[in-house]
mmCIF file with all atom_site columns, C-alpha atoms in Angstrom:
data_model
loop_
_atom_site.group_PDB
_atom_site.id
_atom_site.type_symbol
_atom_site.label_atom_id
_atom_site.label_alt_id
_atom_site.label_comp_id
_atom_site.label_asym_id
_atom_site.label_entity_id
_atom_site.label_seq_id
_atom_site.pdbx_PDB_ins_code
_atom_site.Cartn_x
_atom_site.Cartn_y
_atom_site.Cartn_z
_atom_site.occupancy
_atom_site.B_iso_or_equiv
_atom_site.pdbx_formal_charge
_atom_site.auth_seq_id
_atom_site.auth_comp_id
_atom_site.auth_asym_id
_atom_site.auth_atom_id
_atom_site.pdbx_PDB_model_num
ATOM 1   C CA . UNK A 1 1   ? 70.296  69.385 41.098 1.00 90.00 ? 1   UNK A CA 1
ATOM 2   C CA . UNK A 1 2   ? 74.235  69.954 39.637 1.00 93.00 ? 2   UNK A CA 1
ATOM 3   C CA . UNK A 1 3   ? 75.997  72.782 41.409 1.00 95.00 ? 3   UNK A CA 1
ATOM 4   C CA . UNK A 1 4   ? 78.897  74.067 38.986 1.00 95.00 ? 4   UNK A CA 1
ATOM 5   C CA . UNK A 1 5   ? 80.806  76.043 40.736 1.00 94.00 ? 5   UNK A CA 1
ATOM 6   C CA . UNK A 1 6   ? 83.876  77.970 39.462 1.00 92.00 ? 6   UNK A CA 1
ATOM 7   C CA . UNK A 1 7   ? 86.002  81.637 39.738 1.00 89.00 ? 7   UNK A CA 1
ATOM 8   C CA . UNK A 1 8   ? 85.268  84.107 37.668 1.00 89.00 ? 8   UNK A CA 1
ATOM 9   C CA . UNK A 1 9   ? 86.081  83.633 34.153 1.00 87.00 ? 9   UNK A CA 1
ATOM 10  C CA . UNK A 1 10  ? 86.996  80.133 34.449 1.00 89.00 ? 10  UNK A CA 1
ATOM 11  C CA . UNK A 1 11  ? 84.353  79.532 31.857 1.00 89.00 ? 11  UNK A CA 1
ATOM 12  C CA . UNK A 1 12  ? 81.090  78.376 33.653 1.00 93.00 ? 12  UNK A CA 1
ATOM 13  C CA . UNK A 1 13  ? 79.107  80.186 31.076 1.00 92.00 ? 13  UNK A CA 1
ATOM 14  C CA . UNK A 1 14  ? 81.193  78.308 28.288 1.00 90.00 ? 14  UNK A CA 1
ATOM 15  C CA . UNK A 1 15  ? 80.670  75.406 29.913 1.00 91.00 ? 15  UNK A CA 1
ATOM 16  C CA . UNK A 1 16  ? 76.851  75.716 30.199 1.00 93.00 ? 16  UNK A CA 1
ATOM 17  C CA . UNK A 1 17  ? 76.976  76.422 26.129 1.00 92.00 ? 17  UNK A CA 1
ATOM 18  C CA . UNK A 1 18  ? 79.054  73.627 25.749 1.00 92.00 ? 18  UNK A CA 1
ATOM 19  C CA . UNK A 1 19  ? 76.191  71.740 26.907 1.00 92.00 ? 19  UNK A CA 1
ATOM 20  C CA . UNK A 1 20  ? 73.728  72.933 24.872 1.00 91.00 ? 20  UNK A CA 1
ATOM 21  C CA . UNK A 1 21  ? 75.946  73.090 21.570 1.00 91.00 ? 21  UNK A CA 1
ATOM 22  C CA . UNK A 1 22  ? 76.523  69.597 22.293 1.00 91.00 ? 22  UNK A CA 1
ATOM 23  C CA . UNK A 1 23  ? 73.448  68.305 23.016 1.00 90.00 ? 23  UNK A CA 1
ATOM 24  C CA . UNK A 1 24  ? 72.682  66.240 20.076 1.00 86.00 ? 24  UNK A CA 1
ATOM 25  C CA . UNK A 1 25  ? 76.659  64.776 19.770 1.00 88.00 ? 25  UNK A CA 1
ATOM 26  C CA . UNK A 1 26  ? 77.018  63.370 23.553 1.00 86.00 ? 26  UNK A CA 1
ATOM 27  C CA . UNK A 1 27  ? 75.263  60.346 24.554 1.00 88.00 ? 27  UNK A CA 1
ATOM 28  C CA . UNK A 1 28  ? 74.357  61.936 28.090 1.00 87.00 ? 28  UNK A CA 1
ATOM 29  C CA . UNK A 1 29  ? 72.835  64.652 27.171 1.00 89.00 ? 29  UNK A CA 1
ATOM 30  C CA . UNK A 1 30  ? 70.632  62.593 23.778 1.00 89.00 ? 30  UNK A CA 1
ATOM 31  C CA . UNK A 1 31  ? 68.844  61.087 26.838 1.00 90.00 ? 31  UNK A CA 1
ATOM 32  C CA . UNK A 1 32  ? 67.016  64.974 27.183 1.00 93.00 ? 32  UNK A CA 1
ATOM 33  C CA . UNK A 1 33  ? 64.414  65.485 24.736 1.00 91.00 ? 33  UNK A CA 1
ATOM 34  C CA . UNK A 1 34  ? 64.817  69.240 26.214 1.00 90.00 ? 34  UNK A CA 1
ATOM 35  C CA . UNK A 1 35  ? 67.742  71.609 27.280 1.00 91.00 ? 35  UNK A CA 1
ATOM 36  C CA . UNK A 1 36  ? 66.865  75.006 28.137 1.00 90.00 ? 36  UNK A CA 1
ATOM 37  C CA . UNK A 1 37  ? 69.853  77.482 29.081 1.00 92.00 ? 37  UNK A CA 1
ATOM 38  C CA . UNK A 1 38  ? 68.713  80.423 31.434 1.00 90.00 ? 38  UNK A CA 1
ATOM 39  C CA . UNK A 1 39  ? 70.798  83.105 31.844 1.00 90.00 ? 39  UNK A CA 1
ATOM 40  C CA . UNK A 1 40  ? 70.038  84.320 35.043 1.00 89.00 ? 40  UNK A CA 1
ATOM 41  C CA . UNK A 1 41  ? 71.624  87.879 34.829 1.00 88.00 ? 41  UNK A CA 1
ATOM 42  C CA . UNK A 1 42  ? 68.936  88.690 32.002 1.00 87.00 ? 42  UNK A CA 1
ATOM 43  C CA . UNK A 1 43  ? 66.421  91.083 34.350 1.00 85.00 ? 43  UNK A CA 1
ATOM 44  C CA . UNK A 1 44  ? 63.450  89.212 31.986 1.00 83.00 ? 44  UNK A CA 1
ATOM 45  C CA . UNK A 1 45  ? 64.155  86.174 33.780 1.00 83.00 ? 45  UNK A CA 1
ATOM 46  C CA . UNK A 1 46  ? 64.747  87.841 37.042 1.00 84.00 ? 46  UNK A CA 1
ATOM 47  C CA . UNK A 1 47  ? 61.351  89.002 36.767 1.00 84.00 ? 47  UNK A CA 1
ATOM 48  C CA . UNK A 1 48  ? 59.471  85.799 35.362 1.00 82.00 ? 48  UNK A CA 1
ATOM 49  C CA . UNK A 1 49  ? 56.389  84.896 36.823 1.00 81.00 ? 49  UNK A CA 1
ATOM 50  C CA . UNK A 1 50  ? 56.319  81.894 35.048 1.00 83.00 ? 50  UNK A CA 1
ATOM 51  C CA . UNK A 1 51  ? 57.761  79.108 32.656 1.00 86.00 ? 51  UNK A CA 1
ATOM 52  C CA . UNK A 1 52  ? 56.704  80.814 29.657 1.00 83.00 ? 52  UNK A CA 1
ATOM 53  C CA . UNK A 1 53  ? 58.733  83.974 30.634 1.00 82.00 ? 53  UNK A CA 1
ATOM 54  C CA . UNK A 1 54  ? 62.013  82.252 31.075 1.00 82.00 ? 54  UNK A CA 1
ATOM 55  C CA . UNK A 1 55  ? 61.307  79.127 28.052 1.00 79.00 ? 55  UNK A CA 1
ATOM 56  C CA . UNK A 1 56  ? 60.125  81.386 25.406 1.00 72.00 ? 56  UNK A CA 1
ATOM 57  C CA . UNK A 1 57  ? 61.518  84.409 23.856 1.00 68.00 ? 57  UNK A CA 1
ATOM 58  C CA . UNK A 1 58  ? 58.962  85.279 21.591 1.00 63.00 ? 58  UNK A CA 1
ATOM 59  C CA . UNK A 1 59  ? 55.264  84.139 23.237 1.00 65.00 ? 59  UNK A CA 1
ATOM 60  C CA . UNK A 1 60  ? 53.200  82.292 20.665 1.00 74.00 ? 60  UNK A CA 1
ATOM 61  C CA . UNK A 1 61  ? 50.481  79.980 20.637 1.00 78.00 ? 61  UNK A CA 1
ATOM 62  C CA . UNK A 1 62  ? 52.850  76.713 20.127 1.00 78.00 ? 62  UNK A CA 1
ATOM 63  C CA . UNK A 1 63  ? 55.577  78.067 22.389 1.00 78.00 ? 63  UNK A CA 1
ATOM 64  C CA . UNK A 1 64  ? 52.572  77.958 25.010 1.00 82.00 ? 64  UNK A CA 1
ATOM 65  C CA . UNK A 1 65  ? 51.520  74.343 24.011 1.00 86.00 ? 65  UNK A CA 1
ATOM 66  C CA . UNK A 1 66  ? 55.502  72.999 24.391 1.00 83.00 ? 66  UNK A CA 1
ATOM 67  C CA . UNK A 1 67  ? 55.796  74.540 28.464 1.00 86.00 ? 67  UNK A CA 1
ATOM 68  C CA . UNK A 1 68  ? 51.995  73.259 29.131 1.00 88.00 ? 68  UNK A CA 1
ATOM 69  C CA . UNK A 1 69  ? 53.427  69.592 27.860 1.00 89.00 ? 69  UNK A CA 1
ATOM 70  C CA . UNK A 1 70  ? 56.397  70.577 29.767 1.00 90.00 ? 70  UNK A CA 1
ATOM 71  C CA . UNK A 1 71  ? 54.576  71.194 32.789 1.00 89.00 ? 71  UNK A CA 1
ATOM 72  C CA . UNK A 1 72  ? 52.034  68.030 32.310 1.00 91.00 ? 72  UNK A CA 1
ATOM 73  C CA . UNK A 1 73  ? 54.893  65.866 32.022 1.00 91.00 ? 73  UNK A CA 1
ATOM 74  C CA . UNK A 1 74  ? 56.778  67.480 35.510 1.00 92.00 ? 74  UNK A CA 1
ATOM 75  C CA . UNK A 1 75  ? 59.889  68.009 33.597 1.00 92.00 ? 75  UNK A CA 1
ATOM 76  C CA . UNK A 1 76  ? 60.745  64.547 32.194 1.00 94.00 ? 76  UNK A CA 1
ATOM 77  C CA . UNK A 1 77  ? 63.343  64.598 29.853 1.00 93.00 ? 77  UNK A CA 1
ATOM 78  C CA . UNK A 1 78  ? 64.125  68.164 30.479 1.00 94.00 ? 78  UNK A CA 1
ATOM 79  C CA . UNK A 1 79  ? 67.447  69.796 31.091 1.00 94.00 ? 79  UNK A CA 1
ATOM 80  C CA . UNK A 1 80  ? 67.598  72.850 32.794 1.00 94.00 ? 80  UNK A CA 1
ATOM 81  C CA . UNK A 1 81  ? 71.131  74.834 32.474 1.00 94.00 ? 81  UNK A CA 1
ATOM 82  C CA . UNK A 1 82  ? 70.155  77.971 35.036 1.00 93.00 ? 82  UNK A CA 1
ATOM 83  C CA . UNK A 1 83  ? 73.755  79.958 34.413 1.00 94.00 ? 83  UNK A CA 1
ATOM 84  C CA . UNK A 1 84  ? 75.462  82.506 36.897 1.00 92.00 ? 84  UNK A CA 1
ATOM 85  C CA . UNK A 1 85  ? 73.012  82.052 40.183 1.00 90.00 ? 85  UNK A CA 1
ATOM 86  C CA . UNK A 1 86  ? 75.096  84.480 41.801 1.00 91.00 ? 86  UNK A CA 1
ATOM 87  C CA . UNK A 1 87  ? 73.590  87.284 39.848 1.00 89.00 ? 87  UNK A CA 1
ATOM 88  C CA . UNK A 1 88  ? 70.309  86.483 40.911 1.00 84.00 ? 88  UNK A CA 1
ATOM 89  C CA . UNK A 1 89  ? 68.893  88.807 44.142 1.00 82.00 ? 89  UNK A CA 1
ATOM 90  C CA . UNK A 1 90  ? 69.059  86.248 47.300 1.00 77.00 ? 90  UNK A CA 1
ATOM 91  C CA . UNK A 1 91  ? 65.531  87.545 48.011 1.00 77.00 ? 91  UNK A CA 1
ATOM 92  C CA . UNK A 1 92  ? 64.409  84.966 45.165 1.00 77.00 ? 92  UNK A CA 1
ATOM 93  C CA . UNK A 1 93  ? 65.887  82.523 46.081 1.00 74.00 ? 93  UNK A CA 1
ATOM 94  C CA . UNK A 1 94  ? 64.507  82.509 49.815 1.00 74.00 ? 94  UNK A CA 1
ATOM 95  C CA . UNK A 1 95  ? 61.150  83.677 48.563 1.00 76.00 ? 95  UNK A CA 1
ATOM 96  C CA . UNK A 1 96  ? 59.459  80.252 48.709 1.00 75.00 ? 96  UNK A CA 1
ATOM 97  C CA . UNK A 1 97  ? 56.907  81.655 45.780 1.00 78.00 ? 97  UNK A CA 1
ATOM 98  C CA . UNK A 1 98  ? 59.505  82.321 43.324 1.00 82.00 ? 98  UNK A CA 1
ATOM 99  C CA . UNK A 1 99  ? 60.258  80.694 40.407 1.00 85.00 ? 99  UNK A CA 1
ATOM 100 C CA . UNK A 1 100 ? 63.722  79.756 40.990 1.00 84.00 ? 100 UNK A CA 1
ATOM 101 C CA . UNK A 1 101 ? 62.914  78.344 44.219 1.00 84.00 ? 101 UNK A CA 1
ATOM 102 C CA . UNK A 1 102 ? 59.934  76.231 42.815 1.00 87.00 ? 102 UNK A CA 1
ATOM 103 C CA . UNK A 1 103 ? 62.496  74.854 40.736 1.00 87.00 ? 103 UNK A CA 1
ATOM 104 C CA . UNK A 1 104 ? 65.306  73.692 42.770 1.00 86.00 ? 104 UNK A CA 1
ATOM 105 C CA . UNK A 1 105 ? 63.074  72.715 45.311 1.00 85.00 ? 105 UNK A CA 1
ATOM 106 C CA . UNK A 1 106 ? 60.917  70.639 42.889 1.00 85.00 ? 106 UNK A CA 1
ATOM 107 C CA . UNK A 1 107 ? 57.910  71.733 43.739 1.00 88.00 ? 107 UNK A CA 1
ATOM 108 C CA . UNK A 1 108 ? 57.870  72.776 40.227 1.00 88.00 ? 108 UNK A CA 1
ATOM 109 C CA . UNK A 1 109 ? 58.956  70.149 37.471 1.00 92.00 ? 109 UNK A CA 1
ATOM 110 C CA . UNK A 1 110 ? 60.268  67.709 39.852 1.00 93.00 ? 110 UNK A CA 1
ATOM 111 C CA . UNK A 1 111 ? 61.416  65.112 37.373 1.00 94.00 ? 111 UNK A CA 1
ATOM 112 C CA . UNK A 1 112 ? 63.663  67.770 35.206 1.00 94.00 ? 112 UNK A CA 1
ATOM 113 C CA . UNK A 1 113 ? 67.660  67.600 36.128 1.00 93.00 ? 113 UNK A CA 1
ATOM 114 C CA . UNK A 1 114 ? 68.508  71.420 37.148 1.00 93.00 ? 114 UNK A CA 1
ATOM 115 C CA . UNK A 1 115 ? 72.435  72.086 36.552 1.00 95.00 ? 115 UNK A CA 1
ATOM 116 C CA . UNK A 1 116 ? 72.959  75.319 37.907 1.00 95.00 ? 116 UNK A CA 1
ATOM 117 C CA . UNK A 1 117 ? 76.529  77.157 37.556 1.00 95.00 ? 117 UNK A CA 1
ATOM 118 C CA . UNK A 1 118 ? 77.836  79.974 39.850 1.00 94.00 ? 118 UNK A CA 1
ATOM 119 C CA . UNK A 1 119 ? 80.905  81.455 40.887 1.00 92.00 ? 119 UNK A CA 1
ATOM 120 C CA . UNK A 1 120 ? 81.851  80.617 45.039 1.00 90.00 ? 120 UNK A CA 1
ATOM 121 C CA . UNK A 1 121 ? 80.387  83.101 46.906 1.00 86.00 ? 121 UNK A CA 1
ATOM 122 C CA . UNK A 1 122 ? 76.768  82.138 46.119 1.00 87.00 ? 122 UNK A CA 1
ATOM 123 C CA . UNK A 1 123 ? 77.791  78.413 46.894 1.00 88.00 ? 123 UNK A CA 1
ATOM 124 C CA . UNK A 1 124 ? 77.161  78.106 50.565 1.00 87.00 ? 124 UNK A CA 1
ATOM 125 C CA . UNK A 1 125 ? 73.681  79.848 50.124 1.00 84.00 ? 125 UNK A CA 1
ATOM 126 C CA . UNK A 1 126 ? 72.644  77.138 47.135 1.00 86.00 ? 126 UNK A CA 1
ATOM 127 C CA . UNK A 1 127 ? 74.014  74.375 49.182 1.00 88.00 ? 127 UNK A CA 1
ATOM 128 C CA . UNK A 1 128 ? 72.955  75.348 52.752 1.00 85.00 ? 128 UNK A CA 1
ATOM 129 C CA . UNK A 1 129 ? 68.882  75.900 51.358 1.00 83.00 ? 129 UNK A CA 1
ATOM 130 C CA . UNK A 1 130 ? 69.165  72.945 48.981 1.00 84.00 ? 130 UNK A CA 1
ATOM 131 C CA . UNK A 1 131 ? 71.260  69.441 48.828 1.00 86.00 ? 131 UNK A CA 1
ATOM 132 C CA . UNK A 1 132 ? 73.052  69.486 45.244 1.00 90.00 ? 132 UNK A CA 1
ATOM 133 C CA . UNK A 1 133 ? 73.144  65.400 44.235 1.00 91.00 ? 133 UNK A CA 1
ATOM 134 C CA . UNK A 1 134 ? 76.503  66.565 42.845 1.00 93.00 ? 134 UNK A CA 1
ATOM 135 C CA . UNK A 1 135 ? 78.837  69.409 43.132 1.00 93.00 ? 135 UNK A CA 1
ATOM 136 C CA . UNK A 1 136 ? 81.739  70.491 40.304 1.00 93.00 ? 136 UNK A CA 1
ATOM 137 C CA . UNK A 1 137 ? 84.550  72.560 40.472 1.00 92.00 ? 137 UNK A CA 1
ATOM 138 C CA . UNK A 1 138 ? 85.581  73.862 36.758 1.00 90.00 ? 138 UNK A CA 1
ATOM 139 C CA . UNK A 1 139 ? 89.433  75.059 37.396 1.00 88.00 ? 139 UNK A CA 1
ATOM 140 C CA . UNK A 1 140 ? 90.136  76.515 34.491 1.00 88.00 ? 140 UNK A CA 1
ATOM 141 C CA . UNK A 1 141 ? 93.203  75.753 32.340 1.00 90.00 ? 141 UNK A CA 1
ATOM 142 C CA . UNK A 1 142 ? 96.004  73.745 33.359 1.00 88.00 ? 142 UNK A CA 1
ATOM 143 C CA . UNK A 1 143 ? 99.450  74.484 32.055 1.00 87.00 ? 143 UNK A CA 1
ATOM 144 C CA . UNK A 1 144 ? 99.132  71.917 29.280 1.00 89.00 ? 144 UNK A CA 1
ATOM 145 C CA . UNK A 1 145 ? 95.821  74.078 28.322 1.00 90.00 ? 145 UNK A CA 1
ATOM 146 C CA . UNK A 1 146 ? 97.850  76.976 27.967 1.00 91.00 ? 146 UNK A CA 1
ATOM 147 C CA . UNK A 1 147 ? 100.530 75.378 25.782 1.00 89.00 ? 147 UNK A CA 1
ATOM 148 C CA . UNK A 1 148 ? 97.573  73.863 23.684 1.00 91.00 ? 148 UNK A CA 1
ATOM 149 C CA . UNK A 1 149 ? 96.121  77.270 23.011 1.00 92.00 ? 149 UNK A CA 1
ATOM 150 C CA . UNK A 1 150 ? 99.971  79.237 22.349 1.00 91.00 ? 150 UNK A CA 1
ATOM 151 C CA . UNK A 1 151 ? 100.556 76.109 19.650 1.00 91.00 ? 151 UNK A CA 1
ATOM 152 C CA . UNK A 1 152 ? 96.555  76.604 17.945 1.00 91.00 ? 152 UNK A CA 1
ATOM 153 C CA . UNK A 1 153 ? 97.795  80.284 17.306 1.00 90.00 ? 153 UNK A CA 1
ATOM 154 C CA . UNK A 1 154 ? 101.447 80.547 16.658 1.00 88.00 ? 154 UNK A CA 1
ATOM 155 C CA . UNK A 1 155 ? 101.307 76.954 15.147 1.00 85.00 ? 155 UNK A CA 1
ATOM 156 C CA . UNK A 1 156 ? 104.244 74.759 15.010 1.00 80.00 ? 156 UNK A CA 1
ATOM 157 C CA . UNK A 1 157 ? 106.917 77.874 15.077 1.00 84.00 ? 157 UNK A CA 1
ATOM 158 C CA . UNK A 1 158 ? 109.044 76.466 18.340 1.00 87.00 ? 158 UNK A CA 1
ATOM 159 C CA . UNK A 1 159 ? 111.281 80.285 18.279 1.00 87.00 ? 159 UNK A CA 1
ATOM 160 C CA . UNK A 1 160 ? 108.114 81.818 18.952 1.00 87.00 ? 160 UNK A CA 1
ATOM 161 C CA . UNK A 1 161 ? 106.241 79.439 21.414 1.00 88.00 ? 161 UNK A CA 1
ATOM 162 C CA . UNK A 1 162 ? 109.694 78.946 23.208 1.00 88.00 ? 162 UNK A CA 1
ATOM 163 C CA . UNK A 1 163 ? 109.596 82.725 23.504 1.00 87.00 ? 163 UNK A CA 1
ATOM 164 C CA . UNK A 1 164 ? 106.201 82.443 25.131 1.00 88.00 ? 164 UNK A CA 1
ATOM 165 C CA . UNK A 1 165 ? 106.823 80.069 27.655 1.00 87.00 ? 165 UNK A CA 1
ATOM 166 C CA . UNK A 1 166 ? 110.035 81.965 28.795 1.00 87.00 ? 166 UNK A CA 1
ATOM 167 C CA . UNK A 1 167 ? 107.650 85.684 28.213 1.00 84.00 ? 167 UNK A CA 1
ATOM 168 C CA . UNK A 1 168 ? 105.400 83.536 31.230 1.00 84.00 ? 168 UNK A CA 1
ATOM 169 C CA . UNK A 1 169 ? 107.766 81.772 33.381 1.00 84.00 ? 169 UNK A CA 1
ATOM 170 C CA . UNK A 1 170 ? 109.466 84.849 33.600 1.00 82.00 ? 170 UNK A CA 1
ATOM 171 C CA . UNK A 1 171 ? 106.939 86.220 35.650 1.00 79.00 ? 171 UNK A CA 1
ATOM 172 C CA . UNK A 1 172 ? 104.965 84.290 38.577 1.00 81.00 ? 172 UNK A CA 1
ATOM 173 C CA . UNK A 1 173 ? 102.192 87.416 38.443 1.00 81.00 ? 173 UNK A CA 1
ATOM 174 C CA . UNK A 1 174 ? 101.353 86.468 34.731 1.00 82.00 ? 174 UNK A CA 1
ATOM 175 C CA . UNK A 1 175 ? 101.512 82.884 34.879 1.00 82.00 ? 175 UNK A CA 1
ATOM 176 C CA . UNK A 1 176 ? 99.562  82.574 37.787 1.00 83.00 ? 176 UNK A CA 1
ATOM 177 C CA . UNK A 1 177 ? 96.582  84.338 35.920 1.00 87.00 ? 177 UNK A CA 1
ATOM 178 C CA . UNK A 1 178 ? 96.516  82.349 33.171 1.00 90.00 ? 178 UNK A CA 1
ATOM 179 C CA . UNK A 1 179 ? 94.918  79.325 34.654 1.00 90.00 ? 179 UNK A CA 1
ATOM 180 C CA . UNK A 1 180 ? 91.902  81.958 33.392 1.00 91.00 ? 180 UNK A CA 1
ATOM 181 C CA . UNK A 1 181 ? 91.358  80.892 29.720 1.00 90.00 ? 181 UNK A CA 1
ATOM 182 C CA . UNK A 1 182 ? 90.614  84.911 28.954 1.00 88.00 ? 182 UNK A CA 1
ATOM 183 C CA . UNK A 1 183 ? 93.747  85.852 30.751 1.00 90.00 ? 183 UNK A CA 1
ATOM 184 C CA . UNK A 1 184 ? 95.806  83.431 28.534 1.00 91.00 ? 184 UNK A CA 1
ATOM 185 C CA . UNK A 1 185 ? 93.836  84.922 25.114 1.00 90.00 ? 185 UNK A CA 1
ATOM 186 C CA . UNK A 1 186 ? 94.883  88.443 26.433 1.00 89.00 ? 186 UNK A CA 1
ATOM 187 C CA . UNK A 1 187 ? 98.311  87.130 27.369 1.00 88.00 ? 187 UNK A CA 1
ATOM 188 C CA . UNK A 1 188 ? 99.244  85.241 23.809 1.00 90.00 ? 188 UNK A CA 1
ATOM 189 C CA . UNK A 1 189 ? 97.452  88.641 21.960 1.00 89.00 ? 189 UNK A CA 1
ATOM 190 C CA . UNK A 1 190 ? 99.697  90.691 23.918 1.00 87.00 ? 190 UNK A CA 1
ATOM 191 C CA . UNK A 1 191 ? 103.308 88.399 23.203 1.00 87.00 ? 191 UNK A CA 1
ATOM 192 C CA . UNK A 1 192 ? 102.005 88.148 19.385 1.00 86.00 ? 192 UNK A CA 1
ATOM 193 C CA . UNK A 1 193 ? 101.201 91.816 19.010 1.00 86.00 ? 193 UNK A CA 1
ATOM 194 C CA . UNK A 1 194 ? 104.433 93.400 20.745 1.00 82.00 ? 194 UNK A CA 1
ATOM 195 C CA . UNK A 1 195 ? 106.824 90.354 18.982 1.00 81.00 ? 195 UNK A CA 1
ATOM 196 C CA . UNK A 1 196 ? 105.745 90.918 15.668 1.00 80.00 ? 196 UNK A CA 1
ATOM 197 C CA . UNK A 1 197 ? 106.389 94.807 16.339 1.00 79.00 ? 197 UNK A CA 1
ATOM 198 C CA . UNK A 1 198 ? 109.538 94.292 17.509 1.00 75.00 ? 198 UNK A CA 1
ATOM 199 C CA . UNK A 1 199 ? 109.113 96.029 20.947 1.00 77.00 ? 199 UNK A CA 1
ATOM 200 C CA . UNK A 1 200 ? 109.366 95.169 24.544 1.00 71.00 ? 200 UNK A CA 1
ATOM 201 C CA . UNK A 1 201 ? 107.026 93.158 25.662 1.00 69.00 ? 201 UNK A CA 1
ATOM 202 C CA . UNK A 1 202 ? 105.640 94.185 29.287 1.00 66.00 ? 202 UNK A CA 1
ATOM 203 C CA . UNK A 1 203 ? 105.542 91.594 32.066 1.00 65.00 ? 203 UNK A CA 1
ATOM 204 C CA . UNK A 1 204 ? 103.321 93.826 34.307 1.00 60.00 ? 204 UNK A CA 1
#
């Protein structure tokens, strides 16, 4: 399996959407016939028993035929985005019976890729029960990011995205946050919002 691994709000979860958004528009993922995103916080999947519980939101007769093909097949062609393992109980992963462990083991659809994203301190469990083929840090933005995302909102107006560059270099506490792509939303909200009011604009 892929281990994603990231800090919080980095954008794991985007990145898992990304994947799915994009499925039929990157040539990597057009070789899946199947990408299934599993959010691992939801207590439905938590609690699956099986592949129906965590494939199928609504249980119907052709849902049913689709996992049994799914199962018959061991996974080929499937892609299987499990996102945020940290919020899963460590008692299912260890629990050699469970569902999550059938998976990355491959006990259970051994020929599907599993990409599983998660924020550090679950790593060394993932990695120390199972051997990732691959392991990916997502950083978050870069200061070229950030400048990207200032110019989509306050467009080509160089007063005002001069003013935000100086608003963040003026304070290491700020700009070091903003390699966090919400931070930098909250941060260009906040500079837009107290410039256009014509008040101070807080650096704490």
């Amino acid at each position: 399996f892929v281990l994603v691994e990231g800090a919080p709000g980095v954008g794991k979860s985007t990145f898992a959407w990304e994947l799915c958004r994009r499925w039929d528009q990157v040539e990597a993922l057009m070789r899946y016939s199947l990408v299934v995103l599993v959010k691992i916080r939801d207590k439905r999947v938590q609690q699956a028993t099986g592949l129906v519980d965590i494939f199928c939101h609504v249980d119907t007769d052709l849902q049913r035929a689709v996992v049994e093909e799914v199962i018959a097949r061991g996974g080929e062609g499937v892609l299987l985005i499990m996102d945020g393992a940290d919020e899963c109980p460590s008692s299912l992963w260890k629990d050699g019976t469970s569902l999550f462990h059938q998976l990355l083991s491959g006990s259970l659809l051994p020929k599907a890729t599993a990409l599983v994203t998660t924020r550090p301190s679950a790593s060394a469990t993932l990695v120390s029960q199972w051997k990732p083929q691959k392991r990916i840090e997502v950083l978050g933005f870069m200061t070229k990011h950030i400048v990207q995302y200032a110019e989509s909102i306050f467009g080509s107006d160089r007063e005002v995205l001069n003013g935000f560059h100086k608003y963040i270099s003026s304070s290491p506490s700020i700009k070091g946050l903003l390699y966090i792509p919400l931070n930098t939303v909250i941060a260009v909200g906040v500079y837009r919002e107290y410039r256009e009011n014509d008040r101070p604009i807080p650096v704490t």
